[in-house]
């Protein structure tokens, strides 16, 4: 089709970003996708709450938002599946934790907040990074350890950061990001930012003591911290009921209110996050439990089928898949045809392939990069040899 | 008081009457933990040597090694010959145009002054720790700051080191400059993950996007019968963490200077204080100054041996130095101050002169700062060494409670004297 011819004529060095205006140019020809007339949708299940009111089940959305959701989630899905193949081709090494199945959390959260709000996550961060504005090239280059990666190739899969859009990573040690997140909320309160911090963690991390410590301090100091438990029901290979005496993670804040949300429904996530942001700015910390699911194993070295049945995985995929839900919504509200959605998916596939090709071309970091960014330059810090003349490493 | 000084030193002791009388009065105050006879020696002797040094050195914030110790040396010599030392200015001090002699204070007050000045200067500086706010700090370092700056800048935390250190680091990622206090350095073991992985490594793993301008400080070291868990020396555990800087203060002058430099630094700095040094008294300059974080301090230049030390052991070394001088040796003493990275330049210059090195530290034998220092010096200055490096460290045991046993865990001046004699044979 016309788009693919246009796209294929672009050289491989053109960044993946250039394809975006082409796509939106095409969608602009269809008036309904920029349509912002409100559509009201009911969430799949009602919210359950602990020590607070529940937000309404009816969510306001519009065609533009739904199509954006579809596009973003399909992009994330495609990106994660591509990462899977790259890992098997040994271009990505080490640890690779994939987020497919959980896209609705990243996308719904982003729709409810601004770039002034901070998000901090654990190691399953590829999609959250993209939702915060990261490009595909940055993702794939970082995964392959190249210079164009978001952390210059020095972080890897578990260390994606984007400072200008307040995405604070990207952390490998389970649970350690939650005190950091509460620190971000403290800084926001200190600087009177009127913004909130979302600290994401998993059902496995929910049993970490530092979480409760941080929650206690946040509640004492009235910090705008929102602790989001992305409950995919398995902490690596251990099911939640085997790891937690009380798997009702939204209730475990005790004095802190909590909300349980269907994490496979992007609109429910958006509604809950909007509610939580309002709540946190007024009343201090709140816990959100996102009931979600991951199709892949914990990481690429985990097949994901030794501790759960394939039937369970396919069952969730058939009944609760986030991308499918949005697709059905779009089709039932006549916002786009089946073919148009398939075209968007084809575009996305191409975008991902181009980004991968570009990332593969990208060089590995120089050896001098080994010593950069160990210390920040300040007060004349330089790394000296014993005679103060030989500079062993040039620090930026 | 005169009885605490030996031999030739007695005249000098009598000379510096103003500073040592004030220091011994401070040591006799009941609230200080260092009340015993042994500590009087520790407290009096440093103020004697520093009352000269500080007059010469406050014009130099970043000292070039040679200039610094020449002035010190001349100044001290002048002191020994003059009958009334108090009013005499050091002869060749350059631009000491300031007629203000500075002000006298205790080490914890110097830390507080440094902290207060930085908090006034930069609204992003905040302090968090246990009992730092309303209580005023368990060692009074933050006394009065909460009333002055408010609860949002001087924060009392619950007893949750792991999380409040993490919170400090998270706040630092956004640009705030928190000063996290561990009530005792040993408690920071609970925050080791945050310090190692997040504090040290975030600048690197984010490709330079985030800097962590945090200061983590607290008292450590062997105190007076505080027990094993409260007498820990964490510098040996933290020294391998890439991305952090470690400094150890030992006098009010460098305590204030290092505190200020640490707060202004863009890198995470761990400032090691010592429980027994908080009541040291010294006269420090009135004007704004900082001490270079990566620089060592030449305490006493010498020809026969280079003694490297830091924190409290500096005082044991200076006491041993007096004995050694009486026995005819000329020990050079360097307070390394910067534990990570080592100031190999100053150390190297001294090694090239003396060819013998003795390290006196309070860390354990295994894996301590001394062990790393031996490796660093051997690697770089092997050609200049006439004898193998000797290292006196604490014993590899948990610090016992009984006073006599505790004394034997730590290096004593007599052992230092014996070691130097052995080294200089």
PDB file of N, CA, C and O in Angstrom, chain B residues 3 10 22 88 112 118 135 142 168 172 195 222 277 310 315 383 409:
ATOM      1  N   UNK B   3      51.381  17.356  83.705  1.00  0.00           N
ATOM      2  CA  UNK B   3      51.869  15.984  83.817  1.00  0.00           C
ATOM      3  C   UNK B   3      51.572  15.148  82.582  1.00  0.00           C
ATOM      4  O   UNK B   3      52.182  14.128  82.350  1.00  0.00           O
ATOM      5  N   UNK B  10      57.060  19.656  77.329  1.00  0.00           N
ATOM      6  CA  UNK B  10      56.412  20.371  78.438  1.00  0.00           C
ATOM      7  C   UNK B  10      56.449  21.865  78.235  1.00  0.00           C
ATOM      8  O   UNK B  10      55.483  22.572  78.489  1.00  0.00           O
ATOM      9  N   UNK B  22      41.683  25.648  77.504  1.00  0.00           N
ATOM     10  CA  UNK B  22      40.273  25.578  77.097  1.00  0.00           C
ATOM     11  C   UNK B  22      39.922  24.164  76.693  1.00  0.00           C
ATOM     12  O   UNK B  22      38.837  23.686  76.933  1.00  0.00           O
ATOM     13  N   UNK B  88      51.887  35.766  68.963  1.00  0.00           N
ATOM     14  CA  UNK B  88      52.780  35.881  67.799  1.00  0.00           C
ATOM     15  C   UNK B  88      52.137  35.358  66.539  1.00  0.00           C
ATOM     16  O   UNK B  88      51.548  34.289  66.526  1.00  0.00           O
ATOM     17  N   UNK B 112      28.010  21.485  62.543  1.00  0.00           N
ATOM     18  CA  UNK B 112      26.725  22.167  62.491  1.00  0.00           C
ATOM     19  C   UNK B 112      26.841  23.488  61.753  1.00  0.00           C
ATOM     20  O   UNK B 112      25.977  23.847  60.959  1.00  0.00           O
ATOM     21  N   UNK B 118      25.561  25.926  54.655  1.00  0.00           N
ATOM     22  CA  UNK B 118      25.135  25.398  53.367  1.00  0.00           C
ATOM     23  C   UNK B 118      23.630  25.431  53.221  1.00  0.00           C
ATOM     24  O   UNK B 118      23.104  25.657  52.131  1.00  0.00           O
ATOM     25  N   UNK B 135      14.735  16.732  68.468  1.00  0.00           N
ATOM     26  CA  UNK B 135      15.664  16.314  69.511  1.00  0.00           C
ATOM     27  C   UNK B 135      16.987  17.047  69.388  1.00  0.00           C
ATOM     28  O   UNK B 135      17.713  17.185  70.358  1.00  0.00           O
ATOM     29  N   UNK B 142      22.841  18.656  64.719  1.00  0.00           N
ATOM     30  CA  UNK B 142      21.776  19.408  64.049  1.00  0.00           C
ATOM     31  C   UNK B 142      20.963  20.235  65.040  1.00  0.00           C
ATOM     32  O   UNK B 142      19.843  20.628  64.761  1.00  0.00           O
ATOM     33  N   UNK B 168      16.166   9.593  50.426  1.00  0.00           N
ATOM     34  CA  UNK B 168      17.147  10.653  50.205  1.00  0.00           C
ATOM     35  C   UNK B 168      17.725  10.557  48.810  1.00  0.00           C
ATOM     36  O   UNK B 168      17.888  11.564  48.114  1.00  0.00           O
ATOM     37  N   UNK B 172      17.430  13.163  45.781  1.00  0.00           N
ATOM     38  CA  UNK B 172      18.643  13.675  45.137  1.00  0.00           C
ATOM     39  C   UNK B 172      18.559  13.536  43.624  1.00  0.00           C
ATOM     40  O   UNK B 172      19.098  14.364  42.886  1.00  0.00           O
ATOM     41  N   UNK B 195      22.651   2.327  49.201  1.00  0.00           N
ATOM     42  CA  UNK B 195      23.890   3.077  49.014  1.00  0.00           C
ATOM     43  C   UNK B 195      24.687   2.496  47.865  1.00  0.00           C
ATOM     44  O   UNK B 195      25.218   3.196  47.012  1.00  0.00           O
ATOM     45  N   UNK B 222      35.369   2.901  66.934  1.00  0.00           N
ATOM     46  CA  UNK B 222      35.310   2.327  68.276  1.00  0.00           C
ATOM     47  C   UNK B 222      35.199   3.453  69.292  1.00  0.00           C
ATOM     48  O   UNK B 222      36.016   4.364  69.315  1.00  0.00           O
ATOM     49  N   UNK B 277      35.525  11.926  68.682  1.00  0.00           N
ATOM     50  CA  UNK B 277      36.165  13.182  68.294  1.00  0.00           C
ATOM     51  C   UNK B 277      35.226  14.371  68.347  1.00  0.00           C
ATOM     52  O   UNK B 277      35.606  15.480  68.021  1.00  0.00           O
ATOM     53  N   UNK B 310      44.065   8.227  59.548  1.00  0.00           N
ATOM     54  CA  UNK B 310      42.878   9.053  59.368  1.00  0.00           C
ATOM     55  C   UNK B 310      42.020   8.943  60.623  1.00  0.00           C
ATOM     56  O   UNK B 310      42.193   8.058  61.443  1.00  0.00           O
ATOM     57  N   UNK B 315      45.265  10.988  66.226  1.00  0.00           N
ATOM     58  CA  UNK B 315      45.668  11.464  67.542  1.00  0.00           C
ATOM     59  C   UNK B 315      46.581  10.473  68.238  1.00  0.00           C
ATOM     60  O   UNK B 315      47.545  10.853  68.907  1.00  0.00           O
ATOM     61  N   UNK B 383      59.193   1.174  43.641  1.00  0.00           N
ATOM     62  CA  UNK B 383      60.618   1.484  43.473  1.00  0.00           C
ATOM     63  C   UNK B 383      61.172   2.346  44.594  1.00  0.00           C
ATOM     64  O   UNK B 383      62.367   2.343  44.848  1.00  0.00           O
ATOM     65  N   UNK B 409      41.887  -3.978  71.112  1.00  0.00           N
ATOM     66  CA  UNK B 409      41.394  -4.181  69.739  1.00  0.00           C
ATOM     67  C   UNK B 409      41.954  -3.113  68.831  1.00  0.00           C
ATOM     68  O   UNK B 409      42.186  -3.338  67.654  1.00  0.00           O
TER      69      UNK B 409
END
